[in-house]
C-alpha cells in the first residue's frame, strides 16, 4: 500500500506538471489514464481481499489515497470523455469503502450502467462503429459491485442478482477480461446460496 500511495502522489504531480504545459500529447494522456486505472484497480482489489477484521483499519488508511487517485481520473476525464463511466464506478467504490448510505451508491452505479458516451475520444478515434462498445467493461464491473455490496432490499426482485451476474459474466467474456470474469464466477459461487434463498 505504501508503494501504491507513492505512485499515486507521483501521478498527481505528473498531472500538475502536464497541465501547466499548453497541451499534453495523446500518448502522455493515455499513459496517465492507464496508471491511474491501475492504481484504482489495485486499491479496490486489496480492499476487497481484506478479512472483515482488518477492513475498517485498512479502509481508513487507503481511502484518502483512493480519493486522490479518483480526483486524478476526474481530471483525465476532461481530456478523455469516454472515461466518465469509469469515474461513476470508482465514485461508487469510494462510497462502498467508506460505508456510506447505499442509495446514492446505487444511483452512481446506475449512471455507469446507463452511460453511453456518443462523442469520439482519443482512444476510439472517430470510428463511430466502435461506439457501441464504449463502457461495456464498466457496465459489467458496476453489475458485480452492485451484487456484491448493495443490500438485497435495493434490488427489485429475488432473481435480479443472479441475472445481473450472468449479464456481467457474458459481457466480461465478450470483452475478453479473463481476470474479472473469474472474479465474477467466484462471486456467483459465493452468492449462490443467498440468491437461492431469496
Short mmCIF file of N, CA and C in Angstrom, two decimals:
data_model
loop_
_atom_site.label_atom_id
_atom_site.label_comp_id
_atom_site.label_asym_id
_atom_site.label_seq_id
_atom_site.Cartn_x
_atom_site.Cartn_y
_atom_site.Cartn_z
N UNK A 1 0.83 -1.20 0.00
CA UNK A 1 0.00 0.00 0.00
C UNK A 1 0.87 1.26 0.00
N UNK A 2 2.01 1.19 0.69
CA UNK A 2 2.92 2.35 0.72
C UNK A 2 3.42 2.69 -0.69
N UNK A 3 3.79 1.66 -1.47
CA UNK A 3 4.26 1.90 -2.83
C UNK A 3 3.14 2.42 -3.72
N UNK A 4 1.92 1.92 -3.53
CA UNK A 4 0.78 2.41 -4.31
C UNK A 4 0.52 3.88 -3.98
N UNK A 5 0.61 4.23 -2.69
CA UNK A 5 0.43 5.62 -2.29
C UNK A 5 1.49 6.53 -2.92
N UNK A 6 2.74 6.06 -2.93
CA UNK A 6 3.83 6.84 -3.54
C UNK A 6 3.58 7.03 -5.03
N UNK A 7 3.13 5.96 -5.69
CA UNK A 7 2.84 6.05 -7.13
C UNK A 7 1.70 7.03 -7.39
N UNK A 8 0.69 7.02 -6.51
CA UNK A 8 -0.43 7.95 -6.66
C UNK A 8 0.01 9.40 -6.52
N UNK A 9 0.91 9.67 -5.58
CA UNK A 9 1.44 11.03 -5.41
C UNK A 9 2.22 11.46 -6.64
N UNK A 10 3.03 10.55 -7.18
CA UNK A 10 3.80 10.87 -8.39
C UNK A 10 2.88 11.12 -9.59
N UNK A 11 1.80 10.35 -9.70
CA UNK A 11 0.85 10.57 -10.79
C UNK A 11 0.20 11.95 -10.66
N UNK A 12 -0.19 12.29 -9.43
CA UNK A 12 -0.79 13.61 -9.20
C UNK A 12 0.17 14.73 -9.61
N UNK A 13 1.45 14.58 -9.25
CA UNK A 13 2.46 15.59 -9.62
C UNK A 13 2.65 15.64 -11.13
N UNK A 14 2.59 14.49 -11.78
CA UNK A 14 2.72 14.40 -13.23
C UNK A 14 1.57 15.16 -13.91
N UNK A 15 0.35 14.97 -13.39
CA UNK A 15 -0.80 15.66 -13.96
C UNK A 15 -0.67 17.18 -13.80
N UNK A 16 -0.19 17.61 -12.64
CA UNK A 16 0.02 19.05 -12.41
C UNK A 16 1.04 19.59 -13.39
N UNK A 17 2.15 18.85 -13.56
CA UNK A 17 3.20 19.29 -14.48
C UNK A 17 2.67 19.43 -15.91
N UNK A 18 1.96 18.40 -16.40
CA UNK A 18 1.49 18.44 -17.79
C UNK A 18 0.34 19.42 -17.97
N UNK A 19 -0.43 19.70 -16.92
CA UNK A 19 -1.48 20.70 -17.02
C UNK A 19 -0.92 22.11 -17.12
N UNK A 20 0.29 22.29 -16.60
CA UNK A 20 0.94 23.60 -16.71
C UNK A 20 1.42 23.86 -18.14
N UNK A 21 1.65 22.79 -18.88
CA UNK A 21 2.02 22.94 -20.29
C UNK A 21 0.74 23.23 -21.08
N UNK A 22 0.90 23.69 -22.28
CA UNK A 22 -0.28 24.08 -23.07
C UNK A 22 -1.15 22.89 -23.42
N UNK A 23 -0.55 21.78 -23.80
CA UNK A 23 -1.34 20.63 -24.21
C UNK A 23 -0.53 19.35 -24.02
N UNK A 24 -1.16 18.35 -23.38
CA UNK A 24 -0.49 17.05 -23.22
C UNK A 24 -0.66 16.26 -24.51
N UNK A 25 0.35 15.46 -24.82
CA UNK A 25 0.24 14.62 -26.01
C UNK A 25 -0.72 13.47 -25.73
N UNK A 26 -1.19 12.88 -26.81
CA UNK A 26 -2.12 11.75 -26.70
C UNK A 26 -1.47 10.60 -25.93
N UNK A 27 -0.19 10.32 -26.20
CA UNK A 27 0.49 9.22 -25.52
C UNK A 27 0.62 9.47 -24.02
N UNK A 28 0.90 10.72 -23.66
CA UNK A 28 1.02 11.06 -22.24
C UNK A 28 -0.32 10.86 -21.53
N UNK A 29 -1.40 11.36 -22.16
CA UNK A 29 -2.73 11.21 -21.55
C UNK A 29 -3.12 9.74 -21.38
N UNK A 30 -2.85 8.94 -22.40
CA UNK A 30 -3.19 7.51 -22.32
C UNK A 30 -2.36 6.79 -21.26
N UNK A 31 -1.09 7.17 -21.13
CA UNK A 31 -0.24 6.58 -20.11
C UNK A 31 -0.73 6.97 -18.72
N UNK A 32 -1.07 8.24 -18.54
CA UNK A 32 -1.59 8.70 -17.25
C UNK A 32 -2.90 7.97 -16.91
N UNK A 33 -3.75 7.78 -17.90
CA UNK A 33 -5.01 7.07 -17.68
C UNK A 33 -4.75 5.63 -17.27
N UNK A 34 -3.85 4.98 -17.98
CA UNK A 34 -3.52 3.58 -17.67
C UNK A 34 -3.01 3.45 -16.24
N UNK A 35 -2.09 4.33 -15.84
CA UNK A 35 -1.52 4.29 -14.49
C UNK A 35 -2.60 4.56 -13.45
N UNK A 36 -3.43 5.56 -13.70
CA UNK A 36 -4.49 5.93 -12.77
C UNK A 36 -5.46 4.76 -12.56
N UNK A 37 -5.87 4.13 -13.64
CA UNK A 37 -6.79 2.99 -13.52
C UNK A 37 -6.13 1.82 -12.82
N UNK A 38 -4.85 1.61 -13.09
CA UNK A 38 -4.14 0.51 -12.44
C UNK A 38 -4.10 0.75 -10.92
N UNK A 39 -3.82 1.98 -10.51
CA UNK A 39 -3.78 2.30 -9.08
C UNK A 39 -5.14 2.08 -8.43
N UNK A 40 -6.19 2.58 -9.07
CA UNK A 40 -7.54 2.41 -8.52
C UNK A 40 -7.93 0.94 -8.47
N UNK A 41 -7.55 0.20 -9.50
CA UNK A 41 -7.85 -1.23 -9.55
C UNK A 41 -7.12 -1.99 -8.44
N UNK A 42 -5.84 -1.66 -8.24
CA UNK A 42 -5.06 -2.31 -7.18
C UNK A 42 -5.65 -2.00 -5.80
N UNK A 43 -6.01 -0.75 -5.57
CA UNK A 43 -6.61 -0.37 -4.29
C UNK A 43 -7.92 -1.13 -4.06
N UNK A 44 -8.74 -1.23 -5.10
CA UNK A 44 -10.02 -1.94 -4.98
C UNK A 44 -9.79 -3.41 -4.69
N UNK A 45 -8.86 -4.03 -5.41
CA UNK A 45 -8.56 -5.45 -5.21
C UNK A 45 -8.05 -5.72 -3.80
N UNK A 46 -7.11 -4.89 -3.34
CA UNK A 46 -6.57 -5.08 -1.99
C UNK A 46 -7.66 -4.92 -0.94
N UNK A 47 -8.51 -3.92 -1.12
CA UNK A 47 -9.59 -3.69 -0.16
C UNK A 47 -10.56 -4.86 -0.13
N UNK A 48 -10.92 -5.40 -1.31
CA UNK A 48 -11.88 -6.49 -1.35
C UNK A 48 -11.31 -7.80 -0.82
N UNK A 49 -10.00 -7.94 -0.85
CA UNK A 49 -9.40 -9.18 -0.37
C UNK A 49 -9.14 -9.18 1.14
N UNK A 50 -9.43 -8.07 1.81
CA UNK A 50 -9.18 -8.00 3.24
C UNK A 50 -10.14 -8.88 4.02
N UNK A 51 -9.66 -9.36 5.17
CA UNK A 51 -10.55 -10.03 6.11
C UNK A 51 -11.43 -8.98 6.77
N UNK A 52 -12.61 -9.37 7.21
CA UNK A 52 -13.55 -8.44 7.82
C UNK A 52 -12.94 -7.73 9.03
N UNK A 53 -12.08 -8.40 9.79
CA UNK A 53 -11.49 -7.80 10.99
C UNK A 53 -10.59 -6.62 10.66
N UNK A 54 -9.91 -6.70 9.53
CA UNK A 54 -8.95 -5.66 9.16
C UNK A 54 -9.55 -4.59 8.24
N UNK A 55 -10.78 -4.81 7.79
CA UNK A 55 -11.35 -3.95 6.75
C UNK A 55 -11.41 -2.49 7.16
N UNK A 56 -11.93 -2.21 8.35
CA UNK A 56 -12.09 -0.81 8.75
C UNK A 56 -10.75 -0.12 8.89
N UNK A 57 -9.78 -0.79 9.48
CA UNK A 57 -8.46 -0.20 9.69
C UNK A 57 -7.81 0.14 8.35
N UNK A 58 -7.80 -0.80 7.44
CA UNK A 58 -7.13 -0.58 6.16
C UNK A 58 -7.90 0.40 5.29
N UNK A 59 -9.24 0.39 5.39
CA UNK A 59 -10.03 1.34 4.62
C UNK A 59 -9.68 2.76 5.02
N UNK A 60 -9.52 3.00 6.31
CA UNK A 60 -9.17 4.34 6.78
C UNK A 60 -7.81 4.76 6.24
N UNK A 61 -6.88 3.82 6.15
CA UNK A 61 -5.55 4.13 5.65
C UNK A 61 -5.58 4.41 4.15
N UNK A 62 -6.35 3.62 3.39
CA UNK A 62 -6.28 3.70 1.93
C UNK A 62 -7.33 4.61 1.30
N UNK A 63 -8.35 5.02 2.06
CA UNK A 63 -9.43 5.80 1.47
C UNK A 63 -8.94 7.15 0.93
N UNK A 64 -8.05 7.82 1.68
CA UNK A 64 -7.51 9.11 1.22
C UNK A 64 -6.76 8.97 -0.09
N UNK A 65 -5.95 7.92 -0.21
CA UNK A 65 -5.22 7.67 -1.45
C UNK A 65 -6.15 7.33 -2.60
N UNK A 66 -7.19 6.56 -2.31
CA UNK A 66 -8.17 6.21 -3.34
C UNK A 66 -8.85 7.47 -3.86
N UNK A 67 -9.22 8.36 -2.94
CA UNK A 67 -9.89 9.60 -3.34
C UNK A 67 -8.97 10.51 -4.16
N UNK A 68 -7.67 10.51 -3.80
CA UNK A 68 -6.70 11.30 -4.58
C UNK A 68 -6.58 10.75 -6.00
N UNK A 69 -6.49 9.42 -6.12
CA UNK A 69 -6.39 8.81 -7.45
C UNK A 69 -7.67 9.03 -8.25
N UNK A 70 -8.82 9.01 -7.57
CA UNK A 70 -10.09 9.28 -8.24
C UNK A 70 -10.15 10.72 -8.75
N UNK A 71 -9.60 11.65 -7.97
CA UNK A 71 -9.54 13.05 -8.42
C UNK A 71 -8.68 13.16 -9.69
N UNK A 72 -7.60 12.38 -9.77
CA UNK A 72 -6.78 12.35 -10.99
C UNK A 72 -7.59 11.82 -12.17
N UNK A 73 -8.40 10.77 -11.93
CA UNK A 73 -9.22 10.21 -13.01
C UNK A 73 -10.25 11.23 -13.49
N UNK A 74 -10.84 11.98 -12.55
CA UNK A 74 -11.80 13.03 -12.94
C UNK A 74 -11.11 14.08 -13.82
N UNK A 75 -9.88 14.41 -13.45
CA UNK A 75 -9.11 15.39 -14.22
C UNK A 75 -8.85 14.87 -15.63
N UNK A 76 -8.48 13.60 -15.74
CA UNK A 76 -8.23 13.00 -17.05
C UNK A 76 -9.51 12.91 -17.87
N UNK A 77 -10.65 12.77 -17.19
CA UNK A 77 -11.94 12.68 -17.88
C UNK A 77 -12.24 13.93 -18.68
N UNK A 78 -11.68 15.06 -18.28
CA UNK A 78 -11.88 16.31 -19.02
C UNK A 78 -11.25 16.22 -20.42
N UNK A 79 -10.18 15.44 -20.54
CA UNK A 79 -9.48 15.28 -21.83
C UNK A 79 -9.93 14.02 -22.57
N UNK A 80 -10.43 13.02 -21.80
CA UNK A 80 -10.85 11.74 -22.38
C UNK A 80 -12.28 11.48 -21.90
N UNK A 81 -13.29 12.07 -22.55
CA UNK A 81 -14.67 11.98 -22.07
C UNK A 81 -15.22 10.55 -21.95
N UNK A 82 -14.67 9.62 -22.70
CA UNK A 82 -15.18 8.25 -22.66
C UNK A 82 -14.91 7.56 -21.32
N UNK A 83 -14.12 8.20 -20.45
CA UNK A 83 -13.83 7.59 -19.14
C UNK A 83 -14.88 7.94 -18.09
N UNK A 84 -15.92 8.66 -18.45
CA UNK A 84 -16.91 9.10 -17.47
C UNK A 84 -17.57 7.93 -16.74
N UNK A 85 -17.88 6.85 -17.46
CA UNK A 85 -18.50 5.69 -16.83
C UNK A 85 -17.57 5.10 -15.76
N UNK A 86 -16.26 5.15 -16.00
CA UNK A 86 -15.29 4.65 -15.02
C UNK A 86 -15.29 5.52 -13.77
N UNK A 87 -15.43 6.84 -13.98
CA UNK A 87 -15.50 7.75 -12.84
C UNK A 87 -16.68 7.38 -11.95
N UNK A 88 -17.85 7.12 -12.55
CA UNK A 88 -19.02 6.75 -11.78
C UNK A 88 -18.77 5.46 -10.98
N UNK A 89 -18.14 4.46 -11.62
CA UNK A 89 -17.87 3.19 -10.96
C UNK A 89 -16.95 3.40 -9.75
N UNK A 90 -15.88 4.17 -9.94
CA UNK A 90 -14.93 4.37 -8.83
C UNK A 90 -15.50 5.29 -7.76
N UNK A 91 -16.38 6.23 -8.12
CA UNK A 91 -17.06 7.04 -7.10
C UNK A 91 -17.94 6.14 -6.23
N UNK A 92 -18.63 5.20 -6.87
CA UNK A 92 -19.46 4.25 -6.12
C UNK A 92 -18.58 3.37 -5.22
N UNK A 93 -17.43 2.95 -5.75
CA UNK A 93 -16.50 2.14 -4.95
C UNK A 93 -16.03 2.89 -3.72
N UNK A 94 -15.72 4.18 -3.88
CA UNK A 94 -15.30 5.01 -2.75
C UNK A 94 -16.38 5.04 -1.68
N UNK A 95 -17.61 5.20 -2.09
CA UNK A 95 -18.72 5.25 -1.13
C UNK A 95 -18.86 3.92 -0.40
N UNK A 96 -18.71 2.82 -1.13
CA UNK A 96 -18.80 1.50 -0.50
C UNK A 96 -17.67 1.33 0.51
N UNK A 97 -16.46 1.72 0.12
CA UNK A 97 -15.31 1.62 1.03
C UNK A 97 -15.53 2.43 2.30
N UNK A 98 -16.14 3.60 2.15
CA UNK A 98 -16.34 4.49 3.29
C UNK A 98 -17.55 4.08 4.14
N UNK A 99 -18.33 3.11 3.66
CA UNK A 99 -19.51 2.69 4.40
C UNK A 99 -20.65 3.69 4.32
N UNK A 100 -20.70 4.46 3.23
CA UNK A 100 -21.75 5.47 3.06
C UNK A 100 -23.09 4.80 2.78
N UNK A 101 -24.17 5.56 2.91
CA UNK A 101 -25.50 5.02 2.66
C UNK A 101 -25.58 4.49 1.23
N UNK A 102 -26.24 3.35 1.04
CA UNK A 102 -26.19 2.69 -0.27
C UNK A 102 -27.06 3.31 -1.35
N UNK A 103 -27.99 4.21 -1.00
CA UNK A 103 -28.91 4.73 -2.02
C UNK A 103 -28.16 5.56 -3.07
N UNK A 104 -27.30 6.50 -2.63
CA UNK A 104 -26.54 7.31 -3.60
C UNK A 104 -25.54 6.43 -4.35
N UNK A 105 -25.01 5.41 -3.67
CA UNK A 105 -24.10 4.47 -4.33
C UNK A 105 -24.82 3.78 -5.48
N UNK A 106 -26.07 3.37 -5.23
CA UNK A 106 -26.86 2.73 -6.27
C UNK A 106 -27.08 3.68 -7.44
N UNK A 107 -27.31 4.96 -7.15
CA UNK A 107 -27.52 5.95 -8.21
C UNK A 107 -26.27 6.06 -9.08
N UNK A 108 -25.09 6.10 -8.44
CA UNK A 108 -23.84 6.19 -9.20
C UNK A 108 -23.63 4.94 -10.08
N UNK A 109 -23.93 3.76 -9.51
CA UNK A 109 -23.80 2.53 -10.29
C UNK A 109 -24.79 2.53 -11.45
N UNK A 110 -26.00 3.01 -11.19
CA UNK A 110 -27.00 3.10 -12.28
C UNK A 110 -26.51 4.03 -13.39
N UNK A 111 -25.87 5.14 -13.00
CA UNK A 111 -25.33 6.06 -14.01
C UNK A 111 -24.31 5.37 -14.89
N UNK A 112 -23.43 4.59 -14.25
CA UNK A 112 -22.40 3.91 -15.04
C UNK A 112 -23.02 2.83 -15.90
N UNK A 113 -24.12 2.23 -15.44
CA UNK A 113 -24.79 1.20 -16.23
C UNK A 113 -25.47 1.78 -17.47
N UNK A 114 -25.99 3.00 -17.33
CA UNK A 114 -26.76 3.58 -18.43
C UNK A 114 -25.95 4.56 -19.27
N UNK A 115 -24.74 4.92 -18.81
CA UNK A 115 -23.96 5.92 -19.54
C UNK A 115 -23.37 5.32 -20.81
N UNK A 116 -23.64 5.98 -21.92
CA UNK A 116 -23.01 5.63 -23.19
C UNK A 116 -22.52 6.94 -23.80
N UNK A 117 -21.23 7.04 -23.97
CA UNK A 117 -20.67 8.28 -24.49
C UNK A 117 -20.72 8.26 -26.01
N UNK A 118 -21.42 9.22 -26.59
CA UNK A 118 -21.56 9.24 -28.05
C UNK A 118 -20.46 10.05 -28.72
N UNK A 119 -19.65 10.75 -27.90
CA UNK A 119 -18.58 11.56 -28.50
C UNK A 119 -17.37 10.69 -28.80
N UNK A 120 -16.66 11.04 -29.84
CA UNK A 120 -15.43 10.30 -30.14
C UNK A 120 -14.37 10.67 -29.12
N UNK A 121 -13.44 9.78 -28.88
CA UNK A 121 -12.39 10.04 -27.91
C UNK A 121 -11.04 9.73 -28.53
N UNK A 122 -9.98 10.10 -27.82
CA UNK A 122 -8.65 9.82 -28.37
C UNK A 122 -8.35 8.33 -28.37
N UNK A 123 -9.10 7.56 -27.55
CA UNK A 123 -8.87 6.12 -27.52
C UNK A 123 -9.55 5.47 -28.72
N UNK A 124 -10.79 5.85 -28.98
CA UNK A 124 -11.55 5.22 -30.05
C UNK A 124 -11.41 5.95 -31.38
N UNK A 125 -10.87 7.18 -31.34
CA UNK A 125 -10.75 7.94 -32.57
C UNK A 125 -12.12 8.37 -33.07
N UNK A 126 -12.27 8.47 -34.37
CA UNK A 126 -13.53 8.97 -34.92
C UNK A 126 -14.36 7.85 -35.53
N UNK A 127 -13.98 6.63 -35.27
CA UNK A 127 -14.71 5.50 -35.83
C UNK A 127 -15.98 5.26 -35.01
N UNK A 128 -17.11 5.73 -35.51
CA UNK A 128 -18.38 5.63 -34.80
C UNK A 128 -18.85 4.19 -34.66
N UNK A 129 -18.37 3.30 -35.50
CA UNK A 129 -18.81 1.91 -35.43
C UNK A 129 -18.37 1.25 -34.12
N UNK A 130 -17.36 1.82 -33.47
CA UNK A 130 -16.88 1.23 -32.23
C UNK A 130 -17.56 1.83 -31.00
N UNK A 131 -18.40 2.85 -31.17
CA UNK A 131 -19.04 3.50 -30.04
C UNK A 131 -19.92 2.55 -29.24
N UNK A 132 -20.48 1.53 -29.90
CA UNK A 132 -21.36 0.61 -29.20
C UNK A 132 -20.62 -0.15 -28.11
N UNK A 133 -19.29 -0.24 -28.19
CA UNK A 133 -18.52 -0.97 -27.19
C UNK A 133 -18.09 -0.10 -26.01
N UNK A 134 -18.28 1.21 -26.10
CA UNK A 134 -17.86 2.10 -25.05
C UNK A 134 -18.58 1.78 -23.76
N UNK A 135 -17.83 1.53 -22.70
CA UNK A 135 -18.42 1.34 -21.39
C UNK A 135 -18.88 -0.07 -21.07
N UNK A 136 -18.66 -1.04 -21.95
CA UNK A 136 -19.12 -2.40 -21.67
C UNK A 136 -18.45 -2.98 -20.43
N UNK A 137 -17.16 -2.81 -20.33
CA UNK A 137 -16.43 -3.34 -19.17
C UNK A 137 -16.92 -2.68 -17.89
N UNK A 138 -17.11 -1.35 -17.93
CA UNK A 138 -17.58 -0.62 -16.76
C UNK A 138 -18.98 -1.06 -16.38
N UNK A 139 -19.79 -1.37 -17.39
CA UNK A 139 -21.14 -1.88 -17.16
C UNK A 139 -21.07 -3.17 -16.34
N UNK A 140 -20.20 -4.08 -16.75
CA UNK A 140 -20.06 -5.36 -16.05
C UNK A 140 -19.51 -5.16 -14.64
N UNK A 141 -18.54 -4.27 -14.48
CA UNK A 141 -17.96 -4.00 -13.17
C UNK A 141 -19.02 -3.44 -12.22
N UNK A 142 -19.85 -2.52 -12.74
CA UNK A 142 -20.91 -1.93 -11.93
C UNK A 142 -21.91 -3.00 -11.49
N UNK A 143 -22.24 -3.92 -12.37
CA UNK A 143 -23.16 -5.01 -12.02
C UNK A 143 -22.58 -5.86 -10.89
N UNK A 144 -21.29 -6.20 -11.00
CA UNK A 144 -20.64 -7.01 -9.96
C UNK A 144 -20.58 -6.27 -8.62
N UNK A 145 -20.24 -4.97 -8.68
CA UNK A 145 -20.20 -4.17 -7.44
C UNK A 145 -21.57 -4.12 -6.78
N UNK A 146 -22.60 -3.90 -7.57
CA UNK A 146 -23.96 -3.84 -7.02
C UNK A 146 -24.34 -5.16 -6.36
N UNK A 147 -24.04 -6.27 -7.03
CA UNK A 147 -24.39 -7.58 -6.49
C UNK A 147 -23.60 -7.90 -5.23
N UNK A 148 -22.37 -7.48 -5.20
CA UNK A 148 -21.50 -7.83 -4.08
C UNK A 148 -21.75 -6.96 -2.85
N UNK A 149 -22.05 -5.67 -3.05
CA UNK A 149 -22.04 -4.75 -1.92
C UNK A 149 -23.37 -4.09 -1.58
N UNK A 150 -24.30 -4.00 -2.53
CA UNK A 150 -25.56 -3.33 -2.21
C UNK A 150 -26.48 -4.27 -1.43
N UNK A 151 -27.25 -3.75 -0.49
CA UNK A 151 -28.19 -4.58 0.26
C UNK A 151 -29.23 -5.22 -0.67
N UNK A 152 -29.63 -6.46 -0.38
CA UNK A 152 -30.61 -7.14 -1.24
C UNK A 152 -31.92 -6.36 -1.41
N UNK A 153 -32.29 -5.56 -0.40
CA UNK A 153 -33.54 -4.81 -0.48
C UNK A 153 -33.54 -3.77 -1.61
N UNK A 154 -32.34 -3.32 -2.04
CA UNK A 154 -32.27 -2.32 -3.11
C UNK A 154 -32.47 -2.94 -4.49
N UNK A 155 -32.39 -4.26 -4.58
CA UNK A 155 -32.60 -4.92 -5.86
C UNK A 155 -34.08 -5.26 -6.00
N UNK A 156 -34.62 -5.06 -7.18
CA UNK A 156 -36.06 -5.10 -7.38
C UNK A 156 -36.70 -6.46 -7.14
N UNK A 157 -36.05 -7.54 -7.51
CA UNK A 157 -36.66 -8.86 -7.38
C UNK A 157 -35.62 -9.88 -6.94
N UNK A 158 -36.08 -11.00 -6.34
CA UNK A 158 -35.13 -12.01 -5.85
C UNK A 158 -34.18 -12.54 -6.92
N UNK A 159 -34.65 -12.70 -8.15
CA UNK A 159 -33.80 -13.25 -9.20
C UNK A 159 -32.92 -12.23 -9.89
N UNK A 160 -33.06 -10.97 -9.52
CA UNK A 160 -32.33 -9.91 -10.23
C UNK A 160 -30.83 -10.05 -10.06
N UNK A 161 -30.39 -10.39 -8.85
CA UNK A 161 -28.95 -10.51 -8.59
C UNK A 161 -28.32 -11.58 -9.48
N UNK A 162 -28.99 -12.73 -9.59
CA UNK A 162 -28.47 -13.80 -10.45
C UNK A 162 -28.41 -13.35 -11.90
N UNK A 163 -29.44 -12.65 -12.35
CA UNK A 163 -29.47 -12.15 -13.73
C UNK A 163 -28.39 -11.12 -13.99
N UNK A 164 -28.15 -10.24 -13.00
CA UNK A 164 -27.11 -9.22 -13.14
C UNK A 164 -25.74 -9.87 -13.26
N UNK A 165 -25.47 -10.89 -12.44
CA UNK A 165 -24.18 -11.56 -12.50
C UNK A 165 -24.00 -12.33 -13.81
N UNK A 166 -25.07 -12.92 -14.30
CA UNK A 166 -25.00 -13.64 -15.58
C UNK A 166 -24.70 -12.66 -16.71
N UNK A 167 -25.35 -11.49 -16.66
CA UNK A 167 -25.10 -10.46 -17.69
C UNK A 167 -23.66 -9.95 -17.60
N UNK A 168 -23.17 -9.76 -16.37
CA UNK A 168 -21.79 -9.30 -16.18
C UNK A 168 -20.80 -10.31 -16.74
N UNK A 169 -21.04 -11.59 -16.45
CA UNK A 169 -20.14 -12.65 -16.94
C UNK A 169 -20.12 -12.69 -18.46
N UNK A 170 -21.29 -12.57 -19.07
CA UNK A 170 -21.38 -12.59 -20.54
C UNK A 170 -20.62 -11.41 -21.14
N UNK A 171 -20.78 -10.23 -20.53
CA UNK A 171 -20.10 -9.03 -21.04
C UNK A 171 -18.59 -9.15 -20.88
N UNK A 172 -18.14 -9.62 -19.71
CA UNK A 172 -16.70 -9.76 -19.47
C UNK A 172 -16.08 -10.77 -20.42
N UNK A 173 -16.83 -11.83 -20.71
CA UNK A 173 -16.33 -12.82 -21.67
C UNK A 173 -16.22 -12.20 -23.06
N UNK A 174 -17.21 -11.38 -23.44
CA UNK A 174 -17.22 -10.74 -24.76
C UNK A 174 -16.05 -9.77 -24.92
N UNK A 175 -15.74 -8.99 -23.86
CA UNK A 175 -14.66 -8.01 -23.97
C UNK A 175 -13.29 -8.63 -23.68
N UNK A 176 -13.27 -9.91 -23.24
CA UNK A 176 -12.01 -10.61 -23.04
C UNK A 176 -11.30 -10.30 -21.74
N UNK A 177 -12.04 -9.86 -20.71
CA UNK A 177 -11.44 -9.56 -19.41
C UNK A 177 -11.49 -10.83 -18.55
N UNK A 178 -10.49 -11.70 -18.73
CA UNK A 178 -10.48 -13.01 -18.09
C UNK A 178 -10.40 -12.90 -16.56
N UNK A 179 -9.57 -11.96 -16.07
CA UNK A 179 -9.39 -11.81 -14.63
C UNK A 179 -10.72 -11.46 -13.95
N UNK A 180 -11.40 -10.47 -14.49
CA UNK A 180 -12.69 -10.06 -13.90
C UNK A 180 -13.76 -11.13 -14.11
N UNK A 181 -13.66 -11.87 -15.20
CA UNK A 181 -14.61 -12.95 -15.44
C UNK A 181 -14.48 -14.01 -14.34
N UNK A 182 -13.24 -14.36 -13.99
CA UNK A 182 -13.02 -15.33 -12.91
C UNK A 182 -13.55 -14.80 -11.59
N UNK A 183 -13.35 -13.49 -11.34
CA UNK A 183 -13.88 -12.88 -10.12
C UNK A 183 -15.40 -12.92 -10.10
N UNK A 184 -16.01 -12.72 -11.27
CA UNK A 184 -17.46 -12.78 -11.38
C UNK A 184 -17.97 -14.19 -11.09
N UNK A 185 -17.30 -15.21 -11.64
CA UNK A 185 -17.69 -16.60 -11.37
C UNK A 185 -17.55 -16.92 -9.88
N UNK A 186 -16.48 -16.41 -9.26
CA UNK A 186 -16.28 -16.62 -7.82
C UNK A 186 -17.41 -15.98 -7.02
N UNK A 187 -17.81 -14.78 -7.43
CA UNK A 187 -18.91 -14.08 -6.76
C UNK A 187 -20.22 -14.85 -6.94
N UNK A 188 -20.42 -15.44 -8.12
CA UNK A 188 -21.61 -16.26 -8.36
C UNK A 188 -21.65 -17.44 -7.39
N UNK A 189 -20.48 -18.07 -7.19
CA UNK A 189 -20.44 -19.21 -6.27
C UNK A 189 -20.69 -18.77 -4.83
N UNK A 190 -20.11 -17.61 -4.45
CA UNK A 190 -20.28 -17.11 -3.08
C UNK A 190 -21.73 -16.73 -2.80
N UNK A 191 -22.36 -16.07 -3.77
CA UNK A 191 -23.72 -15.57 -3.55
C UNK A 191 -24.77 -16.59 -3.94
N UNK A 192 -24.35 -17.72 -4.49
CA UNK A 192 -25.31 -18.76 -4.94
C UNK A 192 -26.34 -19.12 -3.89
N UNK A 193 -25.92 -19.51 -2.66
CA UNK A 193 -26.90 -19.86 -1.64
C UNK A 193 -27.82 -18.71 -1.26
N UNK A 194 -27.26 -17.50 -1.17
CA UNK A 194 -28.08 -16.33 -0.81
C UNK A 194 -29.09 -16.03 -1.91
N UNK A 195 -28.67 -16.19 -3.18
CA UNK A 195 -29.59 -15.94 -4.30
C UNK A 195 -30.72 -16.96 -4.28
N UNK A 196 -30.36 -18.22 -4.01
CA UNK A 196 -31.37 -19.28 -3.97
C UNK A 196 -32.36 -19.06 -2.84
N UNK A 197 -31.85 -18.57 -1.68
CA UNK A 197 -32.70 -18.34 -0.52
C UNK A 197 -33.70 -17.23 -0.79
N UNK A 198 -33.31 -16.24 -1.60
CA UNK A 198 -34.22 -15.14 -1.93
C UNK A 198 -35.34 -15.64 -2.81
#
